[in-house]
Amino acid sequence: YERSTSPTIDRLAEQGVFFENTFSTSPYTTPSHASLLTGRYPHEHGAQWITRRPILNDRYPTLPEVLRARGYRTAAFSANRFWFTREQGLGRGFIHFEDNFHSPGDMAVRTFYGRKFEEFILRRLVDDYPWRQQARNINNSVMRWLERNPDEPFFAFLNYFDVHDPYLPPQPYRSEFSALENPGGIVNSYQNRHNPQLTPQELQNEIDAYDGAISYVDDHIAQLLAEIKRLGLGDNLLVIITSDHGEAFGEHGSVLHPNSVYREEIQVPLILWHPGAIPAGVQVSPPVTNAALPATIMDLISQGEQNPFPIQSLTPLWKDLKTHPELPLPLAEMEHWPWMPEGSPSSHGAMRSLISSEYHYIEHETLGTELYEWQKDPLESRNLADNPEGQAIIDWLKGFLELGRVH
């Protein structure tokens, strides 16, 4: 990227293993988080859009449950009060879970009159989610938790919410990449502005504010790592940086997420950093799924016992760079979400996709199939599904789904 939005994350990538082509299991927070915790795809773990408040079932073990049984202190810190919460079943295995659920403001909004107040009055007075927690609050909570018992092994899951619409990072970050004092703010799912008509300059203003939000989080990751080191916990620290989904900025006519399973909404970063245990400067290019992280973590800390998570660990990809093992093709899924804007594929039905090293196959229950050479056509603008060569590739990729070869 031409802008220096993430120097800390970039440094971790240079000092660790950077997966260049990582894909989320879903373009939406709850199913993706459930995959990060269970190592399963949405059709397995069940945290999908069946209702507007998806719930994770207890069919499969979670990573924090497994780590807790091995003697780890486990904690989650969620800045996203609505989509990553204990009440959705995502707290299973966490000894400590901070999701702002019992704050006075949150309790008030959850009452009948509180919901009406938010719907008819509060949304007209404020632009931002009233329950949003900034990165500095998340960091403070993490450090308070770590300081209480720094001598035991720990697993901490941090959900930052700053790089999420509406893009309103605090100053000086909001204007860091813009000549305007307060760029962004038009795109706003809290105000139900899911797909506003934007001029090219207004779209650029949203990107500028988004980039400022990335810079804000990047600085706070640096501060958190410095505080952990100050506490004496930096010598045997595994850091994993990823995301639950991507974000659209006009590609395929949409902004935000979860509109589709196009690349801009499901491709995410993935970095593993553990000096002395993970090699530095390794870049892995084959496409991988972020649902492989539980198996990867257990592979890194286990002593040869059977891995409880089914998707293959990613460790062989950096241990043998010359002969990459054959991994399952990343699968992304999205249920029908009829309340999305008319132009969003998700408003017309469910969809799923598979990604190979060359092709991205998308099938939609009402809109048909699509195929893109995503490496050569990163904007996915040339659908190859209608030519004979494309149809042969579709048949090949469809076979993986029909045979259940996604693990």
mmCIF file of N, CA and C in Angstrom, residues 333-407:
data_model
loop_
_atom_site.group_PDB
_atom_site.id
_atom_site.type_symbol
_atom_site.label_atom_id
_atom_site.label_comp_id
_atom_site.label_asym_id
_atom_site.label_seq_id
_atom_site.Cartn_x
_atom_site.Cartn_y
_atom_site.Cartn_z
ATOM 1 N N GLU A 333 -18.649 -18.716 3.385
ATOM 2 C CA GLU A 333 -20.095 -18.940 3.327
ATOM 3 C C GLU A 333 -20.842 -17.716 3.839
ATOM 4 N N MET A 334 -22.002 -17.518 3.271
ATOM 5 C CA MET A 334 -22.866 -16.437 3.726
ATOM 6 C C MET A 334 -24.315 -16.801 3.512
ATOM 7 N N GLU A 335 -25.117 -16.663 4.557
ATOM 8 C CA GLU A 335 -26.546 -16.935 4.461
ATOM 9 C C GLU A 335 -27.294 -15.760 3.822
ATOM 10 N N HIS A 336 -28.510 -16.023 3.427
ATOM 11 C CA HIS A 336 -29.384 -14.982 2.888
ATOM 12 C C HIS A 336 -29.633 -13.923 3.958
ATOM 13 N N TRP A 337 -29.401 -12.680 3.608
ATOM 14 C CA TRP A 337 -29.632 -11.582 4.549
ATOM 15 C C TRP A 337 -30.559 -10.577 3.865
ATOM 16 N N PRO A 338 -31.870 -10.783 3.927
ATOM 17 C CA PRO A 338 -32.810 -10.011 3.105
ATOM 18 C C PRO A 338 -32.885 -8.536 3.442
ATOM 19 N N TRP A 339 -32.382 -8.130 4.587
ATOM 20 C CA TRP A 339 -32.487 -6.713 4.959
ATOM 21 C C TRP A 339 -31.320 -5.878 4.447
ATOM 22 N N MET A 340 -30.418 -6.481 3.681
ATOM 23 C CA MET A 340 -29.332 -5.714 3.077
ATOM 24 C C MET A 340 -29.857 -4.917 1.884
ATOM 25 N N PRO A 341 -29.080 -3.911 1.404
ATOM 26 C CA PRO A 341 -29.530 -3.127 0.245
ATOM 27 C C PRO A 341 -29.796 -4.007 -0.970
ATOM 28 N N GLU A 342 -30.685 -3.555 -1.830
ATOM 29 C CA GLU A 342 -31.111 -4.327 -2.995
ATOM 30 C C GLU A 342 -29.930 -4.737 -3.876
ATOM 31 N N GLY A 343 -28.909 -3.901 -3.970
ATOM 32 C CA GLY A 343 -27.769 -4.201 -4.819
ATOM 33 C C GLY A 343 -26.809 -5.229 -4.257
ATOM 34 N N SER A 344 -26.986 -5.636 -3.018
ATOM 35 C CA SER A 344 -26.098 -6.603 -2.394
ATOM 36 C C SER A 344 -26.526 -8.024 -2.750
ATOM 37 N N PRO A 345 -25.590 -8.875 -3.230
ATOM 38 C CA PRO A 345 -25.969 -10.261 -3.503
ATOM 39 C C PRO A 345 -26.582 -10.963 -2.297
ATOM 40 N N SER A 346 -26.160 -10.595 -1.090
ATOM 41 C CA SER A 346 -26.692 -11.259 0.100
ATOM 42 C C SER A 346 -28.174 -10.994 0.308
ATOM 43 N N SER A 347 -28.693 -9.923 -0.294
ATOM 44 C CA SER A 347 -30.123 -9.638 -0.142
ATOM 45 C C SER A 347 -30.981 -10.552 -1.012
ATOM 46 N N HIS A 348 -30.335 -11.309 -1.916
ATOM 47 C CA HIS A 348 -31.080 -12.160 -2.853
ATOM 48 C C HIS A 348 -30.917 -13.643 -2.574
ATOM 49 N N GLY A 349 -30.085 -14.013 -1.600
ATOM 50 C CA GLY A 349 -29.931 -15.425 -1.309
ATOM 51 C C GLY A 349 -28.576 -15.748 -0.719
ATOM 52 N N ALA A 350 -28.435 -17.017 -0.316
ATOM 53 C CA ALA A 350 -27.189 -17.484 0.287
ATOM 54 C C ALA A 350 -26.147 -17.743 -0.791
ATOM 55 N N MET A 351 -24.882 -17.791 -0.363
ATOM 56 C CA MET A 351 -23.794 -18.027 -1.303
ATOM 57 C C MET A 351 -22.623 -18.673 -0.582
ATOM 58 N N ARG A 352 -21.733 -19.259 -1.374
ATOM 59 C CA ARG A 352 -20.488 -19.788 -0.843
ATOM 60 C C ARG A 352 -19.442 -19.734 -1.943
ATOM 61 N N SER A 353 -18.176 -19.817 -1.525
ATOM 62 C CA SER A 353 -17.110 -19.717 -2.513
ATOM 63 C C SER A 353 -15.926 -20.570 -2.113
ATOM 64 N N LEU A 354 -15.131 -20.952 -3.122
ATOM 65 C CA LEU A 354 -13.873 -21.646 -2.917
ATOM 66 C C LEU A 354 -12.783 -20.890 -3.660
ATOM 67 N N ILE A 355 -11.584 -20.886 -3.066
ATOM 68 C CA ILE A 355 -10.471 -20.184 -3.687
ATOM 69 C C ILE A 355 -9.298 -21.137 -3.863
ATOM 70 N N SER A 356 -8.857 -21.291 -5.118
ATOM 71 C CA SER A 356 -7.641 -22.033 -5.402
ATOM 72 C C SER A 356 -6.508 -21.034 -5.599
ATOM 73 N N SER A 357 -5.337 -21.520 -5.950
ATOM 74 C CA SER A 357 -4.213 -20.605 -6.148
ATOM 75 C C SER A 357 -4.431 -19.674 -7.331
ATOM 76 N N GLU A 358 -5.359 -20.029 -8.239
ATOM 77 C CA GLU A 358 -5.619 -19.194 -9.409
ATOM 78 C C GLU A 358 -7.046 -18.670 -9.491
ATOM 79 N N TYR A 359 -8.000 -19.460 -9.027
ATOM 80 C CA TYR A 359 -9.399 -19.151 -9.316
ATOM 81 C C TYR A 359 -10.233 -18.959 -8.054
ATOM 82 N N HIS A 360 -11.244 -18.112 -8.188
ATOM 83 C CA HIS A 360 -12.240 -17.889 -7.136
ATOM 84 C C HIS A 360 -13.603 -18.272 -7.708
ATOM 85 N N TYR A 361 -14.163 -19.326 -7.156
ATOM 86 C CA TYR A 361 -15.466 -19.841 -7.588
ATOM 87 C C TYR A 361 -16.533 -19.404 -6.594
ATOM 88 N N ILE A 362 -17.622 -18.824 -7.106
ATOM 89 C CA ILE A 362 -18.725 -18.349 -6.272
ATOM 90 C C ILE A 362 -20.009 -18.962 -6.786
ATOM 91 N N GLU A 363 -20.791 -19.539 -5.877
ATOM 92 C CA GLU A 363 -22.121 -20.017 -6.259
ATOM 93 C C GLU A 363 -23.164 -19.357 -5.375
ATOM 94 N N HIS A 364 -24.215 -18.866 -6.013
ATOM 95 C CA HIS A 364 -25.293 -18.139 -5.343
ATOM 96 C C HIS A 364 -26.588 -18.887 -5.608
ATOM 97 N N GLU A 365 -27.436 -19.005 -4.601
ATOM 98 C CA GLU A 365 -28.621 -19.857 -4.747
ATOM 99 C C GLU A 365 -29.630 -19.315 -5.748
ATOM 100 N N THR A 366 -29.582 -18.024 -6.052
ATOM 101 C CA THR A 366 -30.521 -17.488 -7.048
ATOM 102 C C THR A 366 -29.826 -16.775 -8.199
ATOM 103 N N LEU A 367 -28.613 -16.321 -8.016
ATOM 104 C CA LEU A 367 -27.929 -15.522 -9.035
ATOM 105 C C LEU A 367 -26.943 -16.318 -9.870
ATOM 106 N N GLY A 368 -26.816 -17.616 -9.622
ATOM 107 C CA GLY A 368 -25.956 -18.444 -10.453
ATOM 108 C C GLY A 368 -24.527 -18.507 -9.971
ATOM 109 N N THR A 369 -23.619 -18.865 -10.891
ATOM 110 C CA THR A 369 -22.217 -19.068 -10.536
ATOM 111 C C THR A 369 -21.334 -18.017 -11.191
ATOM 112 N N GLU A 370 -20.174 -17.799 -10.549
ATOM 113 C CA GLU A 370 -19.174 -16.875 -11.071
ATOM 114 C C GLU A 370 -17.800 -17.500 -10.899
ATOM 115 N N LEU A 371 -16.882 -17.118 -11.760
ATOM 116 C CA LEU A 371 -15.511 -17.611 -11.693
ATOM 117 C C LEU A 371 -14.559 -16.500 -12.101
ATOM 118 N N TYR A 372 -13.525 -16.289 -11.272
ATOM 119 C CA TYR A 372 -12.568 -15.221 -11.538
ATOM 120 C C TYR A 372 -11.141 -15.730 -11.382
ATOM 121 N N GLU A 373 -10.257 -15.246 -12.250
ATOM 122 C CA GLU A 373 -8.822 -15.437 -12.054
ATOM 123 C C GLU A 373 -8.348 -14.333 -11.119
ATOM 124 N N TRP A 374 -8.478 -14.565 -9.824
ATOM 125 C CA TRP A 374 -8.344 -13.473 -8.864
ATOM 126 C C TRP A 374 -6.924 -12.931 -8.762
ATOM 127 N N GLN A 375 -5.924 -13.719 -9.121
ATOM 128 C CA GLN A 375 -4.552 -13.207 -9.092
ATOM 129 C C GLN A 375 -4.314 -12.227 -10.247
ATOM 130 N N LYS A 376 -4.828 -12.566 -11.422
ATOM 131 C CA LYS A 376 -4.668 -11.697 -12.589
ATOM 132 C C LYS A 376 -5.723 -10.602 -12.637
ATOM 133 N N ASP A 377 -6.846 -10.855 -11.987
ATOM 134 C CA ASP A 377 -7.986 -9.934 -12.012
ATOM 135 C C ASP A 377 -8.419 -9.664 -10.569
ATOM 136 N N PRO A 378 -7.598 -8.921 -9.809
ATOM 137 C CA PRO A 378 -7.875 -8.767 -8.373
ATOM 138 C C PRO A 378 -9.188 -8.064 -8.062
ATOM 139 N N LEU A 379 -9.706 -7.267 -8.985
ATOM 140 C CA LEU A 379 -11.002 -6.617 -8.768
ATOM 141 C C LEU A 379 -12.166 -7.530 -9.126
ATOM 142 N N GLU A 380 -11.849 -8.723 -9.629
ATOM 143 C CA GLU A 380 -12.866 -9.711 -9.998
ATOM 144 C C GLU A 380 -13.944 -9.079 -10.875
ATOM 145 N N SER A 381 -13.483 -8.557 -11.999
ATOM 146 C CA SER A 381 -14.380 -7.855 -12.923
ATOM 147 C C SER A 381 -14.709 -8.662 -14.164
ATOM 148 N N ARG A 382 -13.973 -9.780 -14.416
ATOM 149 C CA ARG A 382 -14.200 -10.571 -15.625
ATOM 150 C C ARG A 382 -14.670 -11.969 -15.225
ATOM 151 N N ASN A 383 -15.966 -12.182 -15.313
ATOM 152 C CA ASN A 383 -16.565 -13.467 -14.959
ATOM 153 C C ASN A 383 -16.313 -14.476 -16.074
ATOM 154 N N LEU A 384 -15.640 -15.586 -15.752
ATOM 155 C CA LEU A 384 -15.277 -16.601 -16.740
ATOM 156 C C LEU A 384 -16.270 -17.759 -16.775
ATOM 157 N N ALA A 385 -17.379 -17.625 -16.060
ATOM 158 C CA ALA A 385 -18.294 -18.763 -15.918
ATOM 159 C C ALA A 385 -18.989 -19.141 -17.214
ATOM 160 N N ASP A 386 -19.068 -18.228 -18.185
ATOM 161 C CA ASP A 386 -19.850 -18.493 -19.385
ATOM 162 C C ASP A 386 -19.050 -19.077 -20.540
ATOM 163 N N ASN A 387 -17.724 -19.253 -20.366
ATOM 164 C CA ASN A 387 -16.970 -19.858 -21.460
ATOM 165 C C ASN A 387 -16.627 -21.312 -21.130
ATOM 166 N N PRO A 388 -16.368 -22.140 -22.140
ATOM 167 C CA PRO A 388 -16.147 -23.579 -21.898
ATOM 168 C C PRO A 388 -14.986 -23.867 -20.954
ATOM 169 N N GLU A 389 -13.892 -23.119 -21.079
ATOM 170 C CA GLU A 389 -12.762 -23.352 -20.184
ATOM 171 C C GLU A 389 -13.144 -23.042 -18.740
ATOM 172 N N GLY A 390 -13.895 -21.968 -18.562
ATOM 173 C CA GLY A 390 -14.341 -21.610 -17.225
ATOM 174 C C GLY A 390 -15.278 -22.647 -16.649
ATOM 175 N N GLN A 391 -16.149 -23.211 -17.477
ATOM 176 C CA GLN A 391 -17.090 -24.211 -16.986
ATOM 177 C C GLN A 391 -16.374 -25.463 -16.518
ATOM 178 N N ALA A 392 -15.287 -25.843 -17.191
ATOM 179 C CA ALA A 392 -14.509 -27.011 -16.765
ATOM 180 C C ALA A 392 -13.876 -26.774 -15.402
ATOM 181 N N ILE A 393 -13.403 -25.563 -15.177
ATOM 182 C CA ILE A 393 -12.800 -25.233 -13.876
ATOM 183 C C ILE A 393 -13.877 -25.205 -12.795
ATOM 184 N N ILE A 394 -15.055 -24.689 -13.148
ATOM 185 C CA ILE A 394 -16.164 -24.675 -12.197
ATOM 186 C C ILE A 394 -16.527 -26.094 -11.787
ATOM 187 N N ASP A 395 -16.601 -26.995 -12.759
ATOM 188 C CA ASP A 395 -16.932 -28.385 -12.442
ATOM 189 C C ASP A 395 -15.897 -28.988 -11.504
ATOM 190 N N TRP A 396 -14.619 -28.659 -11.730
ATOM 191 C CA TRP A 396 -13.540 -29.165 -10.868
ATOM 192 C C TRP A 396 -13.683 -28.634 -9.441
ATOM 193 N N LEU A 397 -13.895 -27.320 -9.298
ATOM 194 C CA LEU A 397 -14.013 -26.722 -7.969
ATOM 195 C C LEU A 397 -15.308 -27.150 -7.282
ATOM 196 N N LYS A 398 -16.379 -27.280 -8.057
ATOM 197 C CA LYS A 398 -17.654 -27.711 -7.479
ATOM 198 C C LYS A 398 -17.524 -29.112 -6.888
ATOM 199 N N GLY A 399 -16.653 -29.919 -7.491
ATOM 200 C CA GLY A 399 -16.433 -31.266 -6.975
ATOM 201 C C GLY A 399 -15.892 -31.276 -5.566
ATOM 202 N N PHE A 400 -15.062 -30.290 -5.228
ATOM 203 C CA PHE A 400 -14.543 -30.204 -3.865
ATOM 204 C C PHE A 400 -15.681 -30.002 -2.869
ATOM 205 N N LEU A 401 -16.630 -29.155 -3.230
ATOM 206 C CA LEU A 401 -17.763 -28.897 -2.335
ATOM 207 C C LEU A 401 -18.666 -30.115 -2.234
ATOM 208 N N GLU A 402 -18.952 -30.737 -3.348
ATOM 209 C CA GLU A 402 -19.880 -31.878 -3.352
ATOM 210 C C GLU A 402 -19.297 -33.079 -2.622
ATOM 211 N N LEU A 403 -17.976 -33.242 -2.674
ATOM 212 C CA LEU A 403 -17.334 -34.361 -2.004
ATOM 213 C C LEU A 403 -16.965 -34.037 -0.557
ATOM 214 N N GLY A 404 -17.234 -32.792 -0.149
ATOM 215 C CA GLY A 404 -16.907 -32.385 1.226
ATOM 216 C C GLY A 404 -15.429 -32.267 1.493
ATOM 217 N N ARG A 405 -14.647 -31.975 0.436
ATOM 218 C CA ARG A 405 -13.190 -31.908 0.596
ATOM 219 C C ARG A 405 -12.761 -30.491 0.949
ATOM 220 N N VAL A 406 -13.235 -29.983 2.058
ATOM 221 C CA VAL A 406 -12.869 -28.638 2.491
ATOM 222 C C VAL A 406 -12.137 -28.651 3.818
ATOM 223 N N HIS A 407 -11.755 -29.843 4.292
ATOM 224 C CA HIS A 407 -10.945 -29.947 5.498
ATOM 225 C C HIS A 407 -9.587 -30.477 5.137
#
